[in-house]
Amino acid sequence: MSSSAVAYARQNHPRFLNELKDLLRIPSISTLPEHKADCRKAAETLLAELKRIGMEHGRMIETKGHPLVYADWLHASGKPTVLIYGHYDVQPPDPLDEWHSPPFEPTERNGNIYARGAVDDKGQVVAQVKALESLMAANHALPLNVRVLFEGEEEVGGEGIASYVASKPADLKADFALVSDTELFAPGLPTLCVGLRGMIYTELEVRGAKTDLHSGMYGGAAPNPFVSLAHIIARLKDENGHILIPGFYDDVVAPSKEELAAWRSLPFDEEEYRKAEVGSKQLVGEAGYSVLERTWARPTVDVHGILGGFVGAGAKTVIPAKATAKVSMRLVPNMTPAKAFALYKSYVEKIAPAGVDVDVRLIHSGDACLIPVDNRYIQAATRALHEVWGKDTVFIRSGGSIPIVGDFDRHLGLPSVMMGFGLPDDNLHAPNEKFNLKNFELGIQSLIRFLEEVGS
Ligand code: BES
Ligand code: MN
Ligand code: MN
């Protein structure tokens, strides 16, 4: 690797890491209103950084929620234009007492940096910015035209960026998108993600009596919304993991034989996954499908929380007037969020137990995506990754969702290259989130070499 930009990145790595730590100290939790100012601060930090390294037209793009950050550098005439995407918002850090070091005090331990957002997605956003800085510093120019668009609402559905992208602004005219918000299939194994699940995130609210009631006086006569909610939830999936909503699977497209064969040759040990990653006594899910199929190519239903009633220490004998559950569904190609939600809502209304009212509310949604791999950008990516990691790239899907990736294709016609450097055990959304320091370093180098390859 003779690139002078890579040499610059190597020399400046300690400073790069310090700058990542500065960003990680900002608790930019997009879902909590009390952190609104922190989200803006993270956006301002990135904007200042983009301007400092020589990106132009740097500005905030205001949305109804947290701002987008935009900057460009468009002086590589005749070269392709990349739209670089990442998100500066993070998930809430709770449960706090399970962290070994505080979530917003980035701490280095055994070759990792621990903090909320370390890998999802601040570490990867900083890797992108540092790749640009290195290219700019080494050559006083970039090898291709670059537009950068960072959002602060990915973890809450990405409404702001979705409406901005749907308006097809001239500022987003590009040839392809570079998304760094995914992971390697295994340590040291260069990986491109070529498919994501979509999702609908909903709230189910069940209401019974007009007010909370004494459970001794009314138990046996008044409907209990928690019991009704449990009945509804229990009817979403059967014991074999099969979703019971009529028509739910109608639009599901199975992966091709070739893709399934490629997945079978990935280094995956189901028992190791059960023990080391999941840590449960058994795995569950649809019979007849492998773990990778179940998590990448099959829809699923999950419950994230149930609210209401008495949850304090001790006991209170009450029949709560209402109960709410947060329920989401992961979707796969070619399901649409609108149809999935309509089927789910009418099913829930049909199975709702007697005596209660049920509201089914959509909180946010996003489409699944599947990326074509027969293009020069993917080819350039595999060449760059081979140089940095010394191995052939594996193509995987991911069970997670990045709603805007589907929109880049639909509204802007952009193929995405999803080049990310997380690891399967990085604890995304969980306590002790981390980013492997070697992956941070090689990630920056991979991004540098990729952009150089595309521009060459
Ligand atoms: N970066 C993740 C998605 C992801 C995780 C991709 C692992 C590949 C591997 C992203 O930040 C995320 O968590 N998305 C949310 C989206 C949702 C809130 C709309 C998700 O998947 O739950
Ligand atoms: Mn992410
Ligand atoms: Mn996330």
Short mmCIF file of C-alpha atoms and ligand atoms in Angstrom, two decimals:
data_model
loop_
_atom_site.label_atom_id
_atom_site.label_comp_id
_atom_site.label_asym_id
_atom_site.label_seq_id
_atom_site.Cartn_x
_atom_site.Cartn_y
_atom_site.Cartn_z
CA MET A 1 0.00 0.00 0.00
CA SER A 2 1.99 2.94 -1.25
CA SER A 3 -0.69 5.58 -0.87
CA SER A 4 0.60 8.73 0.79
CA ALA A 5 -2.86 9.25 2.25
CA VAL A 6 -2.55 5.90 4.03
CA ALA A 7 0.84 7.02 5.35
CA TYR A 8 -0.76 10.23 6.64
CA ALA A 9 -3.49 8.22 8.36
CA ARG A 10 -0.90 6.01 10.05
CA GLN A 11 1.10 8.99 11.31
CA ASN A 12 -1.95 10.79 12.61
CA HIS A 13 -3.73 7.85 14.13
CA PRO A 14 -3.35 8.87 17.81
CA ARG A 15 -4.94 12.24 17.05
CA PHE A 16 -7.72 10.57 15.02
CA LEU A 17 -8.54 8.42 18.03
CA ASN A 18 -8.63 11.45 20.33
CA GLU A 19 -11.02 13.20 17.99
CA LEU A 20 -13.27 10.15 17.96
CA LYS A 21 -13.26 10.24 21.77
CA ASP A 22 -14.32 13.90 21.71
CA LEU A 23 -17.36 13.00 19.60
CA LEU A 24 -18.16 9.99 21.79
CA ARG A 25 -18.34 12.24 24.87
CA ILE A 26 -21.40 14.00 23.41
CA PRO A 27 -24.54 12.06 24.46
CA SER A 28 -26.41 12.57 21.18
CA ILE A 29 -29.31 10.25 22.00
CA SER A 30 -31.85 11.03 19.31
CA THR A 31 -34.90 9.51 20.96
CA LEU A 32 -34.67 11.47 24.24
CA PRO A 33 -35.96 15.06 24.08
CA GLU A 34 -33.60 16.14 26.86
CA HIS A 35 -30.65 15.40 24.56
CA LYS A 36 -31.78 17.59 21.68
CA ALA A 37 -28.97 20.10 22.30
CA ASP A 38 -26.43 17.27 22.43
CA CYS A 39 -27.57 16.05 19.03
CA ARG A 40 -27.00 19.53 17.62
CA LYS A 41 -23.61 19.69 19.30
CA ALA A 42 -22.54 16.41 17.66
CA ALA A 43 -23.74 17.77 14.30
CA GLU A 44 -21.81 21.02 14.84
CA THR A 45 -18.67 19.12 15.80
CA LEU A 46 -18.80 17.11 12.57
CA LEU A 47 -19.58 20.16 10.47
CA ALA A 48 -16.63 22.07 11.93
CA GLU A 49 -14.41 19.08 11.26
CA LEU A 50 -15.55 18.78 7.63
CA LYS A 51 -14.84 22.47 7.08
CA ARG A 52 -11.46 22.22 8.78
CA ILE A 53 -10.26 19.41 6.49
CA GLY A 54 -11.16 21.41 3.38
CA MET A 55 -14.68 20.32 2.50
CA GLU A 56 -16.79 23.10 0.99
CA HIS A 57 -20.37 24.36 1.21
CA GLY A 58 -20.53 22.94 4.72
CA ARG A 59 -23.90 23.59 6.32
CA MET A 60 -26.60 22.27 8.58
CA ILE A 61 -29.80 21.23 6.88
CA GLU A 62 -32.63 21.73 9.33
CA THR A 63 -35.37 19.11 9.59
CA LYS A 64 -38.39 18.74 11.86
CA GLY A 65 -36.06 16.77 14.14
CA HIS A 66 -32.27 16.75 14.45
CA PRO A 67 -30.27 18.50 11.73
CA LEU A 68 -28.50 16.93 8.77
CA VAL A 69 -24.86 17.82 8.14
CA TYR A 70 -23.82 18.47 4.55
CA ALA A 71 -20.51 19.32 2.86
CA ASP A 72 -18.99 18.67 -0.53
CA TRP A 73 -15.84 18.87 -2.62
CA LEU A 74 -16.57 18.77 -6.33
CA HIS A 75 -13.35 19.62 -8.15
CA ALA A 76 -12.47 16.21 -9.59
CA SER A 77 -13.88 16.86 -13.03
CA GLY A 78 -14.64 13.75 -15.04
CA LYS A 79 -14.54 11.58 -11.91
CA PRO A 80 -17.53 9.90 -10.23
CA THR A 81 -19.32 11.49 -7.28
CA VAL A 82 -19.78 9.63 -4.03
CA LEU A 83 -22.44 10.42 -1.45
CA ILE A 84 -20.96 9.51 1.93
CA TYR A 85 -23.53 8.65 4.60
CA GLY A 86 -23.43 7.95 8.32
CA HIS A 87 -25.34 8.90 11.49
CA TYR A 88 -24.20 10.84 14.55
CA ASP A 89 -27.12 9.88 16.79
CA VAL A 90 -26.93 6.99 19.23
CA GLN A 91 -29.25 4.71 21.17
CA PRO A 92 -30.00 5.31 24.87
CA PRO A 93 -27.31 3.74 27.07
CA ASP A 94 -29.49 1.97 29.61
CA PRO A 95 -29.21 -0.30 31.59
CA LEU A 96 -26.45 1.91 33.01
CA ASP A 97 -25.29 -0.39 35.80
CA GLU A 98 -24.19 -3.04 33.31
CA TRP A 99 -21.53 -0.82 31.75
CA HIS A 100 -17.96 -1.49 32.93
CA SER A 101 -17.04 2.11 32.14
CA PRO A 102 -19.50 5.00 31.72
CA PRO A 103 -21.16 5.08 28.27
CA PHE A 104 -20.13 8.65 27.49
CA GLU A 105 -16.59 8.40 28.88
CA PRO A 106 -14.81 6.56 26.06
CA THR A 107 -12.37 4.07 27.55
CA GLU A 108 -9.71 1.90 25.90
CA ARG A 109 -9.61 -1.69 27.08
CA ASN A 110 -8.02 -4.77 25.50
CA GLY A 111 -7.74 -3.33 22.01
CA ASN A 112 -11.20 -1.78 21.93
CA ILE A 113 -12.74 1.58 22.61
CA TYR A 114 -15.85 1.32 24.76
CA ALA A 115 -18.62 3.93 24.57
CA ARG A 116 -22.20 4.29 23.36
CA GLY A 117 -21.89 5.03 19.63
CA ALA A 118 -18.33 3.66 19.41
CA VAL A 119 -19.23 1.45 16.45
CA ASP A 120 -22.83 2.57 15.77
CA ASP A 121 -22.07 4.87 14.19
CA LYS A 122 -19.67 7.53 15.42
CA GLY A 123 -16.53 5.42 15.06
CA GLN A 124 -17.43 4.69 11.47
CA VAL A 125 -18.45 8.28 10.69
CA VAL A 126 -15.12 9.47 12.08
CA ALA A 127 -13.36 6.81 9.97
CA GLN A 128 -15.03 8.33 6.89
CA VAL A 129 -14.04 11.86 7.86
CA LYS A 130 -10.47 10.78 8.64
CA ALA A 131 -10.22 9.03 5.28
CA LEU A 132 -11.23 12.31 3.63
CA GLU A 133 -8.82 14.28 5.80
CA SER A 134 -5.95 11.96 4.91
CA LEU A 135 -6.70 12.12 1.18
CA MET A 136 -6.99 15.88 1.27
CA ALA A 137 -3.87 16.40 3.38
CA ALA A 138 -1.72 14.08 1.26
CA ASN A 139 -2.83 15.34 -2.16
CA HIS A 140 -4.41 18.76 -1.59
CA ALA A 141 -7.32 17.32 -3.52
CA LEU A 142 -9.67 14.33 -3.44
CA PRO A 143 -9.49 11.52 -6.01
CA LEU A 144 -13.20 11.88 -6.84
CA ASN A 145 -16.10 14.22 -6.15
CA VAL A 146 -17.46 13.89 -2.66
CA ARG A 147 -20.70 14.85 -0.99
CA VAL A 148 -21.14 14.09 2.69
CA LEU A 149 -24.54 13.72 4.35
CA PHE A 150 -24.76 12.78 8.03
CA GLU A 151 -28.04 12.39 9.89
CA GLY A 152 -29.03 12.50 13.54
CA GLU A 153 -32.23 10.46 13.48
CA GLU A 154 -31.22 7.08 12.10
CA GLU A 155 -31.96 5.37 15.40
CA VAL A 156 -35.48 6.80 15.44
CA GLY A 157 -36.49 6.05 11.88
CA GLY A 158 -34.79 8.83 9.91
CA GLU A 159 -37.80 10.89 8.98
CA GLY A 160 -35.84 14.10 8.38
CA ILE A 161 -33.35 12.62 5.95
CA ALA A 162 -36.12 10.62 4.23
CA SER A 163 -38.09 13.72 3.30
CA TYR A 164 -34.92 15.55 2.27
CA VAL A 165 -33.85 12.69 0.00
CA ALA A 166 -37.39 12.30 -1.39
CA SER A 167 -37.25 15.96 -2.50
CA LYS A 168 -34.33 14.92 -4.76
CA PRO A 169 -32.20 18.01 -4.04
CA ALA A 170 -29.47 18.96 -6.53
CA ASP A 171 -27.07 18.72 -3.57
CA LEU A 172 -27.40 14.95 -3.58
CA LYS A 173 -26.60 14.34 -7.23
CA ALA A 174 -24.10 11.50 -7.16
CA ASP A 175 -23.15 8.20 -8.79
CA PHE A 176 -23.16 5.97 -5.73
CA ALA A 177 -23.48 6.06 -1.96
CA LEU A 178 -20.90 4.92 0.58
CA VAL A 179 -22.50 3.77 3.83
CA SER A 180 -20.32 2.83 6.81
CA ASP A 181 -22.77 1.51 9.40
CA THR A 182 -22.41 -2.26 9.10
CA GLU A 183 -20.02 -4.95 10.26
CA LEU A 184 -17.48 -7.56 9.24
CA PHE A 185 -18.82 -11.09 9.22
CA ALA A 186 -15.88 -12.19 11.39
CA PRO A 187 -12.70 -10.55 12.73
CA GLY A 188 -10.20 -9.89 9.95
CA LEU A 189 -12.64 -10.89 7.21
CA PRO A 190 -13.34 -8.04 4.76
CA THR A 191 -17.07 -7.80 4.23
CA LEU A 192 -19.55 -5.89 2.13
CA CYS A 193 -23.16 -5.85 3.23
CA VAL A 194 -25.52 -6.18 0.28
CA GLY A 195 -28.90 -6.46 1.93
CA LEU A 196 -30.76 -5.08 4.94
CA ARG A 197 -34.10 -5.88 6.49
CA GLY A 198 -36.75 -3.20 6.58
CA MET A 199 -39.01 -2.60 9.53
CA ILE A 200 -42.22 -1.28 10.99
CA TYR A 201 -42.05 -0.07 14.58
CA THR A 202 -45.41 0.14 16.30
CA GLU A 203 -47.18 0.70 19.58
CA LEU A 204 -50.11 -1.43 20.67
CA GLU A 205 -52.31 0.30 23.22
CA VAL A 206 -55.00 -1.69 24.98
CA ARG A 207 -57.63 0.07 27.10
CA GLY A 208 -60.15 -1.58 29.42
CA ALA A 209 -61.90 0.17 32.32
CA LYS A 210 -62.30 3.93 32.46
CA THR A 211 -59.85 4.16 35.38
CA ASP A 212 -57.49 1.95 37.40
CA LEU A 213 -59.50 -0.39 39.66
CA HIS A 214 -59.02 -2.35 42.91
CA SER A 215 -58.21 -5.87 41.69
CA GLY A 216 -60.01 -7.50 44.59
CA MET A 217 -63.22 -5.60 44.12
CA TYR A 218 -63.29 -5.84 40.31
CA GLY A 219 -61.04 -8.80 39.44
CA GLY A 220 -63.16 -11.37 37.60
CA ALA A 221 -65.47 -8.76 36.13
CA ALA A 222 -63.32 -5.94 34.72
CA PRO A 223 -61.12 -6.57 31.65
CA ASN A 224 -57.37 -6.51 32.32
CA PRO A 225 -55.51 -4.79 29.45
CA PHE A 226 -52.24 -6.58 30.27
CA VAL A 227 -53.85 -9.97 29.93
CA SER A 228 -55.52 -8.88 26.68
CA LEU A 229 -52.21 -7.51 25.41
CA ALA A 230 -50.51 -10.81 26.26
CA HIS A 231 -53.17 -12.68 24.30
CA ILE A 232 -52.63 -10.45 21.28
CA ILE A 233 -48.84 -10.77 21.44
CA ALA A 234 -49.07 -14.54 21.88
CA ARG A 235 -51.08 -14.75 18.67
CA LEU A 236 -48.57 -12.87 16.50
CA LYS A 237 -46.23 -15.88 16.16
CA ASP A 238 -46.71 -19.57 16.81
CA GLU A 239 -44.32 -21.75 18.89
CA ASN A 240 -42.28 -22.46 15.77
CA GLY A 241 -41.58 -18.80 15.04
CA HIS A 242 -44.07 -18.62 12.19
CA ILE A 243 -45.91 -15.29 11.97
CA LEU A 244 -49.66 -15.82 12.12
CA ILE A 245 -50.78 -12.62 10.40
CA PRO A 246 -52.67 -13.73 7.28
CA GLY A 247 -50.88 -12.77 4.06
CA PHE A 248 -47.75 -11.60 5.89
CA TYR A 249 -45.40 -13.81 3.86
CA ASP A 250 -47.07 -13.26 0.50
CA ASP A 251 -44.46 -10.88 -0.93
CA VAL A 252 -41.37 -12.50 0.61
CA VAL A 253 -38.74 -13.28 -2.02
CA ALA A 254 -36.40 -16.13 -1.16
CA PRO A 255 -32.65 -15.63 -1.67
CA SER A 256 -31.28 -17.21 -4.85
CA LYS A 257 -29.65 -20.66 -4.77
CA GLU A 258 -26.29 -18.96 -5.38
CA GLU A 259 -26.73 -16.59 -2.47
CA LEU A 260 -27.77 -19.41 -0.14
CA ALA A 261 -24.78 -21.46 -1.23
CA ALA A 262 -22.47 -18.51 -0.53
CA TRP A 263 -23.97 -18.15 2.95
CA ARG A 264 -23.35 -21.82 3.64
CA SER A 265 -19.66 -21.33 2.92
CA LEU A 266 -19.29 -18.45 5.39
CA PRO A 267 -17.34 -19.27 8.55
CA PHE A 268 -20.32 -19.66 10.86
CA ASP A 269 -20.61 -21.98 13.83
CA GLU A 270 -24.15 -22.05 15.11
CA GLU A 271 -23.21 -23.46 18.52
CA GLU A 272 -20.52 -20.82 19.00
CA TYR A 273 -23.02 -18.13 17.98
CA ARG A 274 -25.53 -19.45 20.50
CA LYS A 275 -23.01 -19.54 23.31
CA ALA A 276 -20.77 -16.56 22.69
CA GLU A 277 -23.05 -14.04 20.99
CA VAL A 278 -26.57 -14.84 22.13
CA GLY A 279 -25.83 -16.59 25.41
CA SER A 280 -29.20 -18.35 25.69
CA LYS A 281 -29.69 -22.05 26.27
CA GLN A 282 -31.26 -22.56 22.86
CA LEU A 283 -31.87 -20.64 19.66
CA VAL A 284 -35.41 -20.20 18.41
CA GLY A 285 -37.07 -19.39 15.13
CA GLU A 286 -38.68 -20.80 12.04
CA ALA A 287 -38.06 -24.46 11.41
CA GLY A 288 -36.36 -25.29 8.13
CA TYR A 289 -34.27 -22.10 7.89
CA SER A 290 -30.67 -21.59 8.97
CA VAL A 291 -29.78 -18.86 11.48
CA LEU A 292 -28.44 -16.67 8.67
CA GLU A 293 -31.63 -17.12 6.65
CA ARG A 294 -33.77 -16.44 9.71
CA THR A 295 -31.93 -13.24 10.60
CA TRP A 296 -31.21 -11.94 7.09
CA ALA A 297 -33.95 -13.12 4.79
CA ARG A 298 -37.07 -13.89 6.85
CA PRO A 299 -39.44 -11.42 8.51
CA THR A 300 -39.82 -11.52 12.27
CA VAL A 301 -41.74 -9.94 15.14
CA ASP A 302 -40.25 -8.64 18.38
CA VAL A 303 -41.55 -6.97 21.52
CA HIS A 304 -39.27 -4.31 22.99
CA GLY A 305 -41.10 -3.19 26.08
CA ILE A 306 -44.41 -3.24 27.86
CA LEU A 307 -45.49 -0.13 29.71
CA GLY A 308 -48.11 0.73 32.28
CA GLY A 309 -49.53 -0.64 35.47
CA PHE A 310 -47.54 -0.99 38.65
CA VAL A 311 -43.81 -1.60 38.20
CA GLY A 312 -42.42 -0.30 41.51
CA ALA A 313 -40.85 -2.47 44.20
CA GLY A 314 -43.29 -4.51 46.23
CA ALA A 315 -46.90 -5.16 45.39
CA LYS A 316 -49.94 -3.13 44.40
CA THR A 317 -53.27 -4.77 43.69
CA VAL A 318 -54.58 -2.86 40.72
CA ILE A 319 -56.26 -3.55 37.41
CA PRO A 320 -54.65 -0.89 35.21
CA ALA A 321 -56.90 0.97 32.81
CA LYS A 322 -54.44 0.59 29.97
CA ALA A 323 -51.34 -1.25 28.79
CA THR A 324 -48.98 -0.47 25.93
CA ALA A 325 -46.43 -2.60 24.11
CA LYS A 326 -43.69 -1.57 21.69
CA VAL A 327 -43.78 -4.10 18.87
CA SER A 328 -41.67 -4.12 15.74
CA MET A 329 -41.47 -6.30 12.67
CA ARG A 330 -38.43 -6.80 10.47
CA LEU A 331 -39.30 -6.99 6.79
CA VAL A 332 -37.45 -8.51 3.86
CA PRO A 333 -37.52 -7.96 0.10
CA ASN A 334 -40.16 -7.43 -1.41
CA MET A 335 -42.44 -6.70 1.53
CA THR A 336 -43.58 -3.09 1.90
CA PRO A 337 -44.01 -1.35 5.26
CA ALA A 338 -47.43 -0.03 4.25
CA LYS A 339 -48.84 -3.44 3.42
CA ALA A 340 -47.22 -5.16 6.39
CA PHE A 341 -48.68 -2.56 8.74
CA ALA A 342 -52.15 -2.81 7.21
CA LEU A 343 -52.18 -6.62 7.52
CA TYR A 344 -50.90 -6.48 11.11
CA LYS A 345 -53.38 -3.79 12.16
CA SER A 346 -56.43 -5.54 10.79
CA TYR A 347 -55.29 -8.86 12.29
CA VAL A 348 -54.80 -7.31 15.73
CA GLU A 349 -58.19 -5.63 15.55
CA LYS A 350 -59.74 -8.96 14.61
CA ILE A 351 -58.15 -10.97 17.43
CA ALA A 352 -58.56 -8.27 20.12
CA PRO A 353 -60.17 -9.91 23.17
CA ALA A 354 -63.66 -8.88 24.30
CA GLY A 355 -63.99 -5.87 26.59
CA VAL A 356 -60.98 -3.84 25.48
CA ASP A 357 -60.21 -1.26 22.82
CA VAL A 358 -56.97 -1.60 20.90
CA ASP A 359 -55.04 1.11 19.07
CA VAL A 360 -52.33 0.07 16.65
CA ARG A 361 -50.00 2.98 15.95
CA LEU A 362 -47.11 3.17 13.49
CA ILE A 363 -44.08 4.94 15.00
CA HIS A 364 -41.71 4.63 12.04
CA SER A 365 -40.94 2.37 9.13
CA GLY A 366 -38.33 1.69 6.50
CA ASP A 367 -37.95 -0.53 3.44
CA ALA A 368 -35.71 -3.55 3.13
CA CYS A 369 -33.02 -3.33 0.49
CA LEU A 370 -30.99 -5.59 -1.70
CA ILE A 371 -27.95 -4.17 -3.49
CA PRO A 372 -26.82 -5.30 -6.95
CA VAL A 373 -23.16 -6.36 -6.79
CA ASP A 374 -22.26 -6.25 -10.48
CA ASN A 375 -21.01 -2.69 -10.63
CA ARG A 376 -17.61 -0.97 -10.68
CA TYR A 377 -18.04 0.48 -7.18
CA ILE A 378 -18.42 -2.92 -5.57
CA GLN A 379 -15.49 -4.16 -7.64
CA ALA A 380 -13.33 -1.22 -6.55
CA ALA A 381 -14.34 -1.93 -2.96
CA THR A 382 -13.25 -5.57 -3.12
CA ARG A 383 -9.88 -4.54 -4.61
CA ALA A 384 -9.31 -1.98 -1.87
CA LEU A 385 -10.36 -4.39 0.86
CA HIS A 386 -8.06 -7.09 -0.47
CA GLU A 387 -5.11 -4.72 -0.31
CA VAL A 388 -5.78 -3.70 3.28
CA TRP A 389 -6.98 -7.02 4.76
CA GLY A 390 -5.17 -9.47 2.48
CA LYS A 391 -8.30 -11.53 1.85
CA ASP A 392 -11.18 -11.87 -0.57
CA THR A 393 -14.33 -10.01 0.42
CA VAL A 394 -17.40 -11.89 1.59
CA PHE A 395 -20.85 -10.58 0.71
CA ILE A 396 -23.40 -10.78 3.46
CA ARG A 397 -26.78 -9.39 4.34
CA SER A 398 -27.66 -8.00 7.71
CA GLY A 399 -30.77 -8.35 9.79
CA GLY A 400 -30.57 -4.71 10.89
CA SER A 401 -32.14 -1.76 9.12
CA ILE A 402 -30.78 1.49 7.72
CA PRO A 403 -33.94 3.00 6.28
CA ILE A 404 -32.26 5.58 4.04
CA VAL A 405 -30.32 3.04 1.98
CA GLY A 406 -33.50 1.91 0.20
CA ASP A 407 -34.38 5.56 -0.39
CA PHE A 408 -31.00 6.31 -1.98
CA ASP A 409 -31.90 3.71 -4.60
CA ARG A 410 -35.58 4.60 -5.00
CA HIS A 411 -35.34 8.40 -5.05
CA LEU A 412 -31.82 9.09 -6.24
CA GLY A 413 -31.06 5.96 -8.27
CA LEU A 414 -27.86 5.40 -6.29
CA PRO A 415 -26.37 1.96 -5.69
CA SER A 416 -24.87 1.79 -2.20
CA VAL A 417 -21.59 0.32 -1.09
CA MET A 418 -22.10 -0.73 2.51
CA MET A 419 -18.56 -0.93 3.81
CA GLY A 420 -18.51 -1.12 7.59
CA PHE A 421 -16.01 -2.33 10.17
CA GLY A 422 -17.98 -3.37 13.22
CA LEU A 423 -17.73 -6.88 14.67
CA PRO A 424 -20.59 -9.24 15.54
CA ASP A 425 -19.85 -8.92 19.26
CA ASP A 426 -19.61 -5.11 19.38
CA ASN A 427 -22.75 -4.83 21.57
CA LEU A 428 -24.69 -2.44 19.36
CA HIS A 429 -27.65 -0.93 21.25
CA ALA A 430 -26.51 -2.86 24.35
CA PRO A 431 -24.30 -2.18 27.38
CA ASN A 432 -20.53 -2.05 26.72
CA GLU A 433 -20.74 -1.10 23.06
CA LYS A 434 -17.25 -1.13 21.59
CA PHE A 435 -15.26 -0.58 18.43
CA ASN A 436 -12.14 -2.61 17.79
CA LEU A 437 -9.21 -0.18 17.50
CA LYS A 438 -7.55 -2.19 14.73
CA ASN A 439 -10.80 -2.11 12.78
CA PHE A 440 -10.96 1.66 13.25
CA GLU A 441 -7.45 1.96 11.84
CA LEU A 442 -7.87 -0.52 8.97
CA GLY A 443 -11.32 0.90 8.31
CA ILE A 444 -9.84 4.33 7.65
CA GLN A 445 -7.24 2.76 5.35
CA SER A 446 -9.89 0.73 3.53
CA LEU A 447 -12.00 3.82 2.93
CA ILE A 448 -8.97 5.75 1.66
CA ARG A 449 -7.99 3.00 -0.74
CA PHE A 450 -11.58 2.52 -1.89
CA LEU A 451 -12.01 6.19 -2.77
CA GLU A 452 -8.63 6.17 -4.51
CA GLU A 453 -9.64 3.08 -6.51
CA VAL A 454 -12.93 4.63 -7.61
CA GLY A 455 -11.10 7.79 -8.66
CA SER A 456 -8.25 6.04 -10.45
N1 BES B 1 -26.25 0.31 12.14
C1 BES B 1 -27.53 -0.20 12.53
C2 BES B 1 -28.08 -1.24 11.57
C3 BES B 1 -27.18 -2.42 11.40
C4 BES B 1 -26.81 -3.19 12.49
C5 BES B 1 -26.71 -2.76 10.16
C6 BES B 1 -25.96 -4.26 12.33
C7 BES B 1 -25.87 -3.82 10.02
C8 BES B 1 -25.47 -4.57 11.09
C9 BES B 1 -28.49 0.96 12.65
O1 BES B 1 -27.95 2.04 13.37
C10 BES B 1 -29.69 0.54 13.40
O2 BES B 1 -29.57 0.14 14.53
N2 BES B 1 -30.84 0.70 12.81
C11 BES B 1 -32.06 0.51 13.47
C12 BES B 1 -33.05 1.16 12.55
C13 BES B 1 -34.37 1.46 13.06
C14 BES B 1 -34.41 2.15 14.36
C15 BES B 1 -35.19 2.17 12.01
C16 BES B 1 -32.36 -0.95 13.65
O3 BES B 1 -31.96 -1.79 12.83
O4 BES B 1 -33.01 -1.27 14.66
MN MN B 2 -26.09 2.48 12.78
MN MN B 3 -28.18 1.46 15.55
#
